[in-house]
PDB file of C-alpha atoms in Angstrom:
ATOM      1  CA  ARG A 145      20.433   6.899   4.280  1.00 41.00           C
ATOM      2  CA  THR A 146      20.813   4.518   1.430  1.00 45.00           C
ATOM      3  CA  HIS A 147      18.621   5.007  -1.625  1.00 47.00           C
ATOM      4  CA  THR A 148      16.560   1.920  -0.780  1.00 53.00           C
ATOM      5  CA  MET A 149      15.790   3.208   2.704  1.00 54.00           C
ATOM      6  CA  THR A 150      14.668   6.563   1.302  1.00 76.00           C
ATOM      7  CA  VAL A 151      12.260   4.689  -0.938  1.00 87.00           C
ATOM      8  CA  ILE A 152      10.892   2.810   2.108  1.00 91.00           C
ATOM      9  CA  SER A 153      10.475   6.017   4.130  1.00 93.00           C
ATOM     10  CA  ASP A 154       8.699   7.690   1.213  1.00 94.00           C
ATOM     11  CA  ALA A 155       6.456   4.650   0.736  1.00 95.00           C
ATOM     12  CA  VAL A 156       5.547   4.617   4.450  1.00 96.00           C
ATOM     13  CA  GLU A 157       4.672   8.323   4.346  1.00 96.00           C
ATOM     14  CA  ALA A 158       2.574   7.901   1.186  1.00 96.00           C
ATOM     15  CA  LYS A 159       0.689   4.913   2.646  1.00 97.00           C
ATOM     16  CA  CYS A 160      -0.121   6.815   5.853  1.00 97.00           C
ATOM     17  CA  LYS A 161      -1.454   9.746   3.864  1.00 97.00           C
ATOM     18  CA  SER A 162      -3.550   7.639   1.501  1.00 97.00           C
ATOM     19  CA  ASP A 163      -4.809   4.934   3.886  1.00 96.00           C
ATOM     20  CA  LEU A 164      -5.068   6.876   7.140  1.00 97.00           C
ATOM     21  CA  GLY A 165      -5.915  10.347   5.839  1.00 96.00           C
ATOM     22  CA  ALA A 166      -2.913  11.664   7.757  1.00 97.00           C
ATOM     23  CA  THR A 167      -2.589  15.437   7.970  1.00 96.00           C
ATOM     24  CA  PHE A 168       1.078  15.143   8.963  1.00 97.00           C
ATOM     25  CA  VAL A 169       3.530  12.272   8.503  1.00 96.00           C
ATOM     26  CA  GLU A 170       7.222  12.097   9.224  1.00 94.00           C
ATOM     27  CA  CYS A 171       9.184   8.902   8.746  1.00 95.00           C
ATOM     28  CA  VAL A 172      12.802   9.059   9.890  1.00 92.00           C
ATOM     29  CA  ASP A 173      15.156   6.310   8.778  1.00 89.00           C
ATOM     30  CA  LEU A 174      17.419   5.240  11.664  1.00 88.00           C
ATOM     31  CA  THR A 175      18.867   2.209   9.863  1.00 84.00           C
ATOM     32  CA  ASP A 176      22.338   1.547  11.214  1.00 77.00           C
ATOM     33  CA  GLY A 177      23.457  -1.534   9.313  1.00 72.00           C
ATOM     34  CA  SER A 178      22.539  -4.007  12.084  1.00 68.00           C
ATOM     35  CA  CYS A 179      19.138  -4.913  10.641  1.00 66.00           C
ATOM     36  CA  ASP A 180      20.098  -7.402   7.908  1.00 73.00           C
ATOM     37  CA  GLY A 181      19.329  -4.869   5.190  1.00 72.00           C
ATOM     38  CA  ASN A 182      15.902  -3.985   6.537  1.00 84.00           C
ATOM     39  CA  ALA A 183      14.802  -0.560   7.681  1.00 88.00           C
ATOM     40  CA  LYS A 184      14.677   0.799  11.208  1.00 90.00           C
ATOM     41  CA  LEU A 185      12.092   3.590  11.149  1.00 94.00           C
ATOM     42  CA  GLU A 186      10.621   6.157  13.501  1.00 95.00           C
ATOM     43  CA  LEU A 187       7.165   7.271  12.395  1.00 97.00           C
ATOM     44  CA  VAL A 188       5.003  10.181  13.492  1.00 96.00           C
ATOM     45  CA  VAL A 189       1.525  10.086  11.977  1.00 97.00           C
ATOM     46  CA  VAL A 190      -1.247  12.573  12.738  1.00 98.00           C
ATOM     47  CA  SER A 191      -4.804  11.762  11.728  1.00 98.00           C
ATOM     48  CA  GLU A 192      -8.324  12.687  12.743  1.00 97.00           C
ATOM     49  CA  LYS A 193      -9.077   8.955  12.419  1.00 96.00           C
ATOM     50  CA  PHE A 194      -7.281   8.504  15.768  1.00 98.00           C
ATOM     51  CA  GLU A 195      -9.838  10.613  17.671  1.00 97.00           C
ATOM     52  CA  GLY A 196     -11.291   8.524  20.516  1.00 97.00           C
ATOM     53  CA  VAL A 197      -9.214   5.477  19.508  1.00 97.00           C
ATOM     54  CA  PRO A 198      -7.012   3.778  22.163  1.00 97.00           C
ATOM     55  CA  LEU A 199      -3.241   3.821  21.564  1.00 96.00           C
ATOM     56  CA  LEU A 200      -2.921   0.084  20.883  1.00 97.00           C
ATOM     57  CA  LYS A 201      -5.681   0.212  18.264  1.00 98.00           C
ATOM     58  CA  ARG A 202      -3.990   3.228  16.620  1.00 98.00           C
ATOM     59  CA  HIS A 203      -0.759   1.233  16.325  1.00 97.00           C
ATOM     60  CA  ARG A 204      -2.628  -1.752  14.897  1.00 97.00           C
ATOM     61  CA  THR A 205      -4.310   0.537  12.363  1.00 97.00           C
ATOM     62  CA  VAL A 206      -0.913   1.880  11.257  1.00 98.00           C
ATOM     63  CA  ASN A 207       0.566  -1.636  11.083  1.00 97.00           C
ATOM     64  CA  THR A 208      -2.373  -2.800   8.954  1.00 97.00           C
ATOM     65  CA  ALA A 209      -1.930   0.138   6.555  1.00 97.00           C
ATOM     66  CA  LEU A 210       1.773  -0.709   6.214  1.00 97.00           C
ATOM     67  CA  GLU A 211       1.267  -4.492   5.927  1.00 96.00           C
ATOM     68  CA  ASP A 212       2.713  -4.708   2.395  1.00 96.00           C
ATOM     69  CA  LEU A 213       5.860  -2.844   3.462  1.00 95.00           C
ATOM     70  CA  MET A 214       6.486  -4.736   6.706  1.00 94.00           C
ATOM     71  CA  PRO A 215       8.788  -7.404   5.172  1.00 92.00           C
ATOM     72  CA  GLN A 216      11.257  -4.565   4.451  1.00 91.00           C
ATOM     73  CA  ILE A 217      11.020  -3.086   7.965  1.00 92.00           C
ATOM     74  CA  HIS A 218      13.055  -4.500  10.846  1.00 90.00           C
ATOM     75  CA  ALA A 219      11.881  -2.062  13.519  1.00 92.00           C
ATOM     76  CA  LEU A 220       9.139   0.564  13.553  1.00 95.00           C
ATOM     77  CA  THR A 221       8.547   3.081  16.333  1.00 96.00           C
ATOM     78  CA  ILE A 222       5.087   4.638  15.981  1.00 97.00           C
ATOM     79  CA  LYS A 223       3.768   7.877  17.403  1.00 97.00           C
ATOM     80  CA  ALA A 224       0.113   7.985  16.316  1.00 98.00           C
ATOM     81  CA  TRP A 225      -1.495  11.255  17.382  1.00 98.00           C
ATOM     82  CA  THR A 226      -4.691  13.207  16.853  1.00 97.00           C
ATOM     83  CA  PRO A 227      -4.256  16.743  15.478  1.00 97.00           C
ATOM     84  CA  ALA A 228      -4.869  18.172  18.980  1.00 96.00           C
ATOM     85  CA  GLN A 229      -2.235  15.886  20.510  1.00 96.00           C
ATOM     86  CA  TYR A 230       0.251  16.858  17.819  1.00 96.00           C
ATOM     87  CA  GLU A 231      -0.362  20.575  18.384  1.00 95.00           C
ATOM     88  CA  SER A 232       0.228  20.134  22.123  1.00 94.00           C
ATOM     89  CA  LYS A 233       3.624  18.490  21.396  1.00 86.00           C
ATOM     90  CA  GLU A 234       4.825  21.457  19.334  1.00 71.00           C
TER      91      GLU A 234
END
């Protein structure tokens, strides 16, 4: 990862924790140089705020939280899980 991409990953993780009350966040930078300098990220975010919320609305909630960072992101894969869903994946 380049230094800039690390900064983006860290910023995404911090935003998810502060705005979504995430209990677990992992943002993996998969940038491969084909994204015109923008980040290609894979995000796992676990929050109780996702309880009873449909998948599409969870993704919209994450996108809204990351709105300020989106100009620097080329592609974002989101896995937005409740704590129970996350535990079942382990």
